[in-house]
Tab-separated table of C-alpha atoms in Angstrom:
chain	number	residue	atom	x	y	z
S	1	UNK	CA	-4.779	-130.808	-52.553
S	2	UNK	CA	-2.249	-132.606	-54.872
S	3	UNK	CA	-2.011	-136.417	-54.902
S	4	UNK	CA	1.005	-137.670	-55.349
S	5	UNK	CA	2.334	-140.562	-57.122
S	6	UNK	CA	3.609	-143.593	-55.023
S	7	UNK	CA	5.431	-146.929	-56.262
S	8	UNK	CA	5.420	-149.953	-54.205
S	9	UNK	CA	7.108	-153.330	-54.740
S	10	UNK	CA	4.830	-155.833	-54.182
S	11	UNK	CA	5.792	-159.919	-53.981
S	12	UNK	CA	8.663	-161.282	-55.620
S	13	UNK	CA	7.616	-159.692	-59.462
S	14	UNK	CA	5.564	-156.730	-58.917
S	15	UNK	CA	5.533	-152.994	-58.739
S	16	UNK	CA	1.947	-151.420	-57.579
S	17	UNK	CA	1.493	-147.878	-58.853
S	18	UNK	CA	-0.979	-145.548	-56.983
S	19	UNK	CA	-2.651	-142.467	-57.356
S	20	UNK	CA	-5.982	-140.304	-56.247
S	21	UNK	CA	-7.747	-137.981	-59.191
S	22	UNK	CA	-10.262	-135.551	-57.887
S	23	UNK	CA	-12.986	-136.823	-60.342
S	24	UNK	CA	-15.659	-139.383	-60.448
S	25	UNK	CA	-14.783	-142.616	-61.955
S	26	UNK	CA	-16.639	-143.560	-65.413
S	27	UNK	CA	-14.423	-140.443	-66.245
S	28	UNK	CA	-11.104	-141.267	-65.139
S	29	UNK	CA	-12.191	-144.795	-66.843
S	30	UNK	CA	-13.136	-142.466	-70.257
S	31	UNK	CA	-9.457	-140.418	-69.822
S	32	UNK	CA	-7.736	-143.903	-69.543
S	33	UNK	CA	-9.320	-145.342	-72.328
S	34	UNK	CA	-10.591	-142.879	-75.378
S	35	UNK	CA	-8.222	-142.151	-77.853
S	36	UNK	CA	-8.902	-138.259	-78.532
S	37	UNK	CA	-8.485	-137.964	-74.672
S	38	UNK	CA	-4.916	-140.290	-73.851
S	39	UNK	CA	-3.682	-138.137	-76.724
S	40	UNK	CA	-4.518	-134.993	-74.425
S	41	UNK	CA	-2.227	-135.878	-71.664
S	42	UNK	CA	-0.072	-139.026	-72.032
S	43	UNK	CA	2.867	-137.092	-73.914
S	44	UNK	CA	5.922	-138.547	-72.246
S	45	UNK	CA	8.902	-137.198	-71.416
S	46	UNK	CA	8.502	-133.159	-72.371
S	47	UNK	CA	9.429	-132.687	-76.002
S	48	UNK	CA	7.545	-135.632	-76.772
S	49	UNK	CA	3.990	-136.369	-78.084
S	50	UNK	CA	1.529	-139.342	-78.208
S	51	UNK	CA	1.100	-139.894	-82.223
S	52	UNK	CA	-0.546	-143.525	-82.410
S	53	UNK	CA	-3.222	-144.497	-80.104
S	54	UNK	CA	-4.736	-147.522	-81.794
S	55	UNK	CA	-7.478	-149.540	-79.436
S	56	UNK	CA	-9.086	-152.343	-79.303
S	57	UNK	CA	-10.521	-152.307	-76.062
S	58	UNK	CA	-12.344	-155.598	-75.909
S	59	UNK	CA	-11.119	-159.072	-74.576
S	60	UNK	CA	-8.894	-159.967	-77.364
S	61	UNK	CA	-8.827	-157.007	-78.704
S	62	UNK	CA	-5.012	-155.385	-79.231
S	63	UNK	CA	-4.033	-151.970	-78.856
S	64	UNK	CA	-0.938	-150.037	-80.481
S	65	UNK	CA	0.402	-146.767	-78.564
S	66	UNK	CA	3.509	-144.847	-79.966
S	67	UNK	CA	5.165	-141.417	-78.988
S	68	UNK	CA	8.025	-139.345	-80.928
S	69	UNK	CA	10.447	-137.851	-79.381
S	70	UNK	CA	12.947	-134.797	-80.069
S	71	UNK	CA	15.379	-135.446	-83.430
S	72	UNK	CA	12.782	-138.510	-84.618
S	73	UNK	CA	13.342	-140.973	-81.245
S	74	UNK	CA	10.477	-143.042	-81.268
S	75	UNK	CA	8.784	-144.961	-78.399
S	76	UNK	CA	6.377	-147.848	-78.983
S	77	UNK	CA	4.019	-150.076	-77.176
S	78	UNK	CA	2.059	-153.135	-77.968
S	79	UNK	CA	-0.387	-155.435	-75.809
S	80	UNK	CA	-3.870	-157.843	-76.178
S	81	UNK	CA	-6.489	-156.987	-73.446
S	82	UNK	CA	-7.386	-159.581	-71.532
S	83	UNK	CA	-10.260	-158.246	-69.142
S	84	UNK	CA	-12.675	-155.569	-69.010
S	85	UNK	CA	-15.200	-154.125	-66.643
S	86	UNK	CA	-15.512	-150.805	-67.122
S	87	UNK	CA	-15.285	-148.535	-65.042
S	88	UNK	CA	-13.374	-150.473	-62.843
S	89	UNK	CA	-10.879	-152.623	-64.362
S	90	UNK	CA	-8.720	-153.422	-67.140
S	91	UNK	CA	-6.058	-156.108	-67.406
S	92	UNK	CA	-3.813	-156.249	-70.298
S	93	UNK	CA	-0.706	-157.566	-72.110
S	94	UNK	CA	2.419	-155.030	-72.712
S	95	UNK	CA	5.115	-155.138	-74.668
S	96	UNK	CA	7.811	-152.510	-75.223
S	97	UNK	CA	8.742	-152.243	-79.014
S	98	UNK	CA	11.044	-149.668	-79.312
S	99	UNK	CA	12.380	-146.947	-77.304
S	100	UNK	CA	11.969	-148.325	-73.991
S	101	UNK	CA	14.642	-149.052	-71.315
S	102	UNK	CA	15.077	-151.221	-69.660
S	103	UNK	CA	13.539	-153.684	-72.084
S	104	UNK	CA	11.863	-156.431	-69.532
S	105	UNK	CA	9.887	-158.238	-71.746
S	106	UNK	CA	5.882	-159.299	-71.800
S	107	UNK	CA	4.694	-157.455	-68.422
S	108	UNK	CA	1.062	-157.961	-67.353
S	109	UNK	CA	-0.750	-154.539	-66.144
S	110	UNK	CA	-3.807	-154.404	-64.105
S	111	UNK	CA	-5.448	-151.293	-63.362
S	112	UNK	CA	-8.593	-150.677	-60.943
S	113	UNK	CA	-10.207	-147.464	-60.474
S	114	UNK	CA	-11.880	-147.093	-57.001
S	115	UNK	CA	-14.790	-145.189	-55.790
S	116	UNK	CA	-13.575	-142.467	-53.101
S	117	UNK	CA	-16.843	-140.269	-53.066
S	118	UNK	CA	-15.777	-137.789	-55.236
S	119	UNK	CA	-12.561	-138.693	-56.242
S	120	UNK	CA	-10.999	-141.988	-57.852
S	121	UNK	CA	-8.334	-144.236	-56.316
S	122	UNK	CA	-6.462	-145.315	-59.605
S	123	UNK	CA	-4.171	-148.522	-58.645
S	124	UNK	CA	-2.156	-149.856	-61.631
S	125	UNK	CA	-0.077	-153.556	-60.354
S	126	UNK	CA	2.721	-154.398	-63.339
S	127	UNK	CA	3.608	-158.258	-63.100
S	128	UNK	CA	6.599	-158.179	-64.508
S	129	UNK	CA	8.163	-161.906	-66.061
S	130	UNK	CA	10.219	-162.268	-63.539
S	131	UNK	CA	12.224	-160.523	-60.154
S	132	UNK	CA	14.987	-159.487	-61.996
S	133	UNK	CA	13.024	-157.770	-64.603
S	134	UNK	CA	10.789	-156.217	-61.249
S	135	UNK	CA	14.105	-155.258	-59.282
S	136	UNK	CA	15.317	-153.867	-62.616
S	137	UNK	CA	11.996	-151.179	-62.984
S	138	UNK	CA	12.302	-150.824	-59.846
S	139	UNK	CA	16.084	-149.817	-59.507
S	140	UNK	CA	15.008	-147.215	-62.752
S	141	UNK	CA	13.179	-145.239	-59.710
S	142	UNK	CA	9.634	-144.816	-60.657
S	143	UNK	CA	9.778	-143.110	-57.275
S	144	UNK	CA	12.736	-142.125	-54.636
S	145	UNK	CA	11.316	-144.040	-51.601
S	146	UNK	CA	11.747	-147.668	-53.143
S	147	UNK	CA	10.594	-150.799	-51.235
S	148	UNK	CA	12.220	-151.886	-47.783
S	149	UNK	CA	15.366	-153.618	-48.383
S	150	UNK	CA	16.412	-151.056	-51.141
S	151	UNK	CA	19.682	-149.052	-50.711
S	152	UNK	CA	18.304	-145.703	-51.821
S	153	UNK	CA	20.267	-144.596	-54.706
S	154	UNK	CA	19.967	-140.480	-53.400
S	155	UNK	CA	22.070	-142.092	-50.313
S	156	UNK	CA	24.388	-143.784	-52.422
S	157	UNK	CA	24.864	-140.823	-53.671
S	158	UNK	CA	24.822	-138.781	-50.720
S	159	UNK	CA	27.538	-141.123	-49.141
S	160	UNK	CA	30.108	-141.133	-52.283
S	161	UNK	CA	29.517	-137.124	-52.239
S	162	UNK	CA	30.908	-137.071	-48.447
Z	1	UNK	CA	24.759	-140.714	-71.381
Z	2	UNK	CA	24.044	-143.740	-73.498
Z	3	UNK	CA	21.391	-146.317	-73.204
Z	4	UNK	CA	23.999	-148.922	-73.488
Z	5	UNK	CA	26.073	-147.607	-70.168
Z	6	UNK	CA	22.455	-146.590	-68.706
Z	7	UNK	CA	21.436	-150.392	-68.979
Z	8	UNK	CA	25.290	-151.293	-67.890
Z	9	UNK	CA	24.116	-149.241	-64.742
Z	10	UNK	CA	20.798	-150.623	-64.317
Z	11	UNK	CA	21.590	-154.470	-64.714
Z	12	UNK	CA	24.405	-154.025	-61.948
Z	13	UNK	CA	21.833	-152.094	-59.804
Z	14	UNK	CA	19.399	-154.466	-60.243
Z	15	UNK	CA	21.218	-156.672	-57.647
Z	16	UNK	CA	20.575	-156.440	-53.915
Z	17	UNK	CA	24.052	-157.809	-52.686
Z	18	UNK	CA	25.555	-155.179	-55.815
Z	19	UNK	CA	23.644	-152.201	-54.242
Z	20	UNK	CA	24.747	-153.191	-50.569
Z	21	UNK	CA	28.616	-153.438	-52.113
Z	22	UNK	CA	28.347	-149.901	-53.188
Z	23	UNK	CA	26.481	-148.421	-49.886
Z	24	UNK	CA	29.287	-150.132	-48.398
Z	25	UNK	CA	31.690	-148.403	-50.794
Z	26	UNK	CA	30.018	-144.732	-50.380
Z	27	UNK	CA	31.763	-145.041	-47.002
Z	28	UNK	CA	34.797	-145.713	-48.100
Z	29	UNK	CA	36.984	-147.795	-49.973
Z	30	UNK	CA	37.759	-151.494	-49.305
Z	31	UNK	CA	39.336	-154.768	-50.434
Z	32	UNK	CA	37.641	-158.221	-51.757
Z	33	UNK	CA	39.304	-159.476	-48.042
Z	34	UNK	CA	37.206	-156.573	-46.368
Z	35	UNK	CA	34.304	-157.413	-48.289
Z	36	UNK	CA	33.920	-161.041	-47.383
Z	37	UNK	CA	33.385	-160.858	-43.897
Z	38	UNK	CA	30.187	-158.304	-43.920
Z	39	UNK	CA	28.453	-159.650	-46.566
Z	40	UNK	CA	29.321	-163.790	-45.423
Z	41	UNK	CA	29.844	-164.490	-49.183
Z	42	UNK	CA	33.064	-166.516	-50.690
Z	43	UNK	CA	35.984	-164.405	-52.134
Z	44	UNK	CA	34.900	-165.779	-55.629
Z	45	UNK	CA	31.280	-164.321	-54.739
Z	46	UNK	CA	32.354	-161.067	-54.067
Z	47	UNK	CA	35.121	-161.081	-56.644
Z	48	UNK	CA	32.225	-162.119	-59.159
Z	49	UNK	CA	30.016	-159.155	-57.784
Z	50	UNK	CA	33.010	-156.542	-58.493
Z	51	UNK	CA	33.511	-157.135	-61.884
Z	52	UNK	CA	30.116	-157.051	-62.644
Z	53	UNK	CA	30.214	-152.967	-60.904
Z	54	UNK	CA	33.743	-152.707	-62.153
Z	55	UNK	CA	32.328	-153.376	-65.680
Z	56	UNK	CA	29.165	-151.255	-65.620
Z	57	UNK	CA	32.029	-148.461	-64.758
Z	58	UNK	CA	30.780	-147.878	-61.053
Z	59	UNK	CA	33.239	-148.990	-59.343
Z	60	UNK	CA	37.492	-148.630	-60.122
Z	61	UNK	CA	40.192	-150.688	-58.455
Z	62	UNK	CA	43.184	-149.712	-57.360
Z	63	UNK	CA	46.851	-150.753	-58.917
Z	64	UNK	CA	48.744	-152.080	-56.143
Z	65	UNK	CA	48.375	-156.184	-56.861
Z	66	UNK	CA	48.143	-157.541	-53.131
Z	67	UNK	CA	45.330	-155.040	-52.058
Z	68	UNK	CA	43.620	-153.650	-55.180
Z	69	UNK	CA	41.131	-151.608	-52.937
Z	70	UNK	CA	37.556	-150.991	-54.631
Z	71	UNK	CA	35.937	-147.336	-54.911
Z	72	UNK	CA	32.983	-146.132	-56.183
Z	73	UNK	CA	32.719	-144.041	-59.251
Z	74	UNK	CA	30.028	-141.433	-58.561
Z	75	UNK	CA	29.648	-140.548	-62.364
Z	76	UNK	CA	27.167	-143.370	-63.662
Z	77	UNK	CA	25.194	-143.347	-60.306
Z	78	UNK	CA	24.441	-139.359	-60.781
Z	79	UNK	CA	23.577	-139.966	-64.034
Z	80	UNK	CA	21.406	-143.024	-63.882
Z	81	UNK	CA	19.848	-140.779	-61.029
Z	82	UNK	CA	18.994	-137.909	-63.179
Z	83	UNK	CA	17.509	-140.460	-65.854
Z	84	UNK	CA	15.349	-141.500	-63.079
Z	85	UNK	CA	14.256	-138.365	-61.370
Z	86	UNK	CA	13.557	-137.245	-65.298
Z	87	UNK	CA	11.304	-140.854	-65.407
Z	88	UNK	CA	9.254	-140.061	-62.275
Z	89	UNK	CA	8.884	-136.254	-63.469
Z	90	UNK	CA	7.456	-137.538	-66.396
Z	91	UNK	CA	4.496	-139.574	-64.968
Z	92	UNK	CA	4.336	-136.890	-62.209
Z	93	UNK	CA	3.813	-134.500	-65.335
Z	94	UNK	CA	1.448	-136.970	-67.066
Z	95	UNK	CA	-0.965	-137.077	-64.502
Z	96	UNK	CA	-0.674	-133.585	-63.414
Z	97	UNK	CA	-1.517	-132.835	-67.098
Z	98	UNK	CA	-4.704	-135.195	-66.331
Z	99	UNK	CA	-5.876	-133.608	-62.949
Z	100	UNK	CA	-5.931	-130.493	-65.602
Z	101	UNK	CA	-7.857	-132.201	-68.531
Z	102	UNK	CA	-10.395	-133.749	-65.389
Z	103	UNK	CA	-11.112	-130.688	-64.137
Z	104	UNK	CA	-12.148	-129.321	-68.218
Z	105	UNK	CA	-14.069	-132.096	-68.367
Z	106	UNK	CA	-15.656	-131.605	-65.414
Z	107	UNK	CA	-16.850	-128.243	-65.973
Z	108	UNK	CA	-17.885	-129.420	-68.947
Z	109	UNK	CA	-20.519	-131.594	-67.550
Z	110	UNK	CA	-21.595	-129.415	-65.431
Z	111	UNK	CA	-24.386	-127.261	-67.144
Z	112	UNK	CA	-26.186	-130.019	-68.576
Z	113	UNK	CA	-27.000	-130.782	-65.254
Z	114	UNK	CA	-28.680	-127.634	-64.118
């Protein structure tokens, strides 16, 4: 059975990302954090490919991830890790350098990985630097089915259509 | 579309009273007067609100002066929607892509343990 991806807004400045892999933890924690493997799957948008996956992954320690893009656009993203317990959590610093939109500025990103038997709950909370720069990501739809209180942009659409 | 009129779009979406203005306007078009009362904001509110989603190109008002009736532009919305649905595709894809390189790794493991 697929999992599927859900976004929740969380507080005033956060966006909580959630989703099950069928796999045991210490390797979701490996796919998450070893170079040769992130290269394997975190391409970006299709056309696109990871070509810079420098880490640190040590309290302190930085890391340096960049993609390319079709006709030489370039994506870029910086951070300092702040906490580490592997297999189970990871909090670091992140900074979009290029590429990005909407530019938001320093977000903070935790991610846990849970023990569900088999599988692993991944839960990734982005603290963004403030509400407007939340209400901003969240507007840019990570999912359809934003937060209560959010005037679904689909029915916006739905409604100007009719 | 550009990233300049994508972020245009974004910034005025970013606003709960801006979004509730243009659910407002997907029913139908409506004046800064007709505005006022639903939303229990000042004219000056409102009229500070419009420009904002008349400037991000989502909104268009109408030429006669006393009325000037607001309507909402469809055209940025669909394509700040398609920017998005490609967004959430993309992470979709990226962790489909994982479930895949899980599984490998999986299978992998799994002789040594035998």
């Amino acid at each position: 059975m697929k999992s599927t991806l859900k976004v929740v807004a969380s507080g005033d400045r956060e966006i909580v990302i959630t989703r099950t892999f069928n796999a045991p933890r210490e390797l979701v924690w490996d796919t998450l954090s070893r170079p040769e493997l992130l290269k394997r799957w975190l391409f970006g948008p299709a056309g696109w490919a990871m070509t810079v996956c420098e880490e640190d992954r040590r309290v302190g320690g930085t890391f340096r991830w960049a993609w390319v893009g079709p006709g030489g656009a370039a994506m870029t993203m910086t951070g300092a890790y702040r906490e580490i317990v592997p297999p189970e959590r990871c909090v670091r610093t992140e900074t979009f350098e290029t590429g990005c939109f909407p530019q938001m500025g320093e977000q903070i990103s935790t991610l846990v990985l849970g023990e569900r038997g088999e599988q692993t709950l991944l839960t990734l909370t982005v603290l963004y630097p403030s509400k407007e720069a939340r209400d901003g990501a969240l507007a840019s739809g990570m999912e359809h089915g934003m937060a209560a209180g959010y005037d679904r942009l689909d029915e916006i659409l739905a409604g100007a259509a009719g | 579309m550009t990233t300049a009129r994508l972020d245009a779009t974004f910034a005025a979406l970013a606003d709960p009273t801006r979004r509730a203005i243009l659910a407002r306007l997907a029913r139908g078009a409506a004046t800064v007067t007709e505005l006022v009362a639903p939303f229990k904001l000042s004219q000056p509110a409102i009229s500070k609100h419009l420009k904002v989603l008349e400037k991000a190109g989502l909104i268009t008002r109408g030429r006669d002066a006393q009325k000037r009736p607001c309507r909402i532009e469809p055209a940025p919305l669909a394509e700040a929607n398609e920017w998005l649905e490609k967004y959430r595709a993309l992470w979709e894809a990226n962790f489909e892509r994982l479930d895949d390189l899980l599984d490998e790794l999986k299978a992998e493991k799994r002789p040594k343990k035998r």
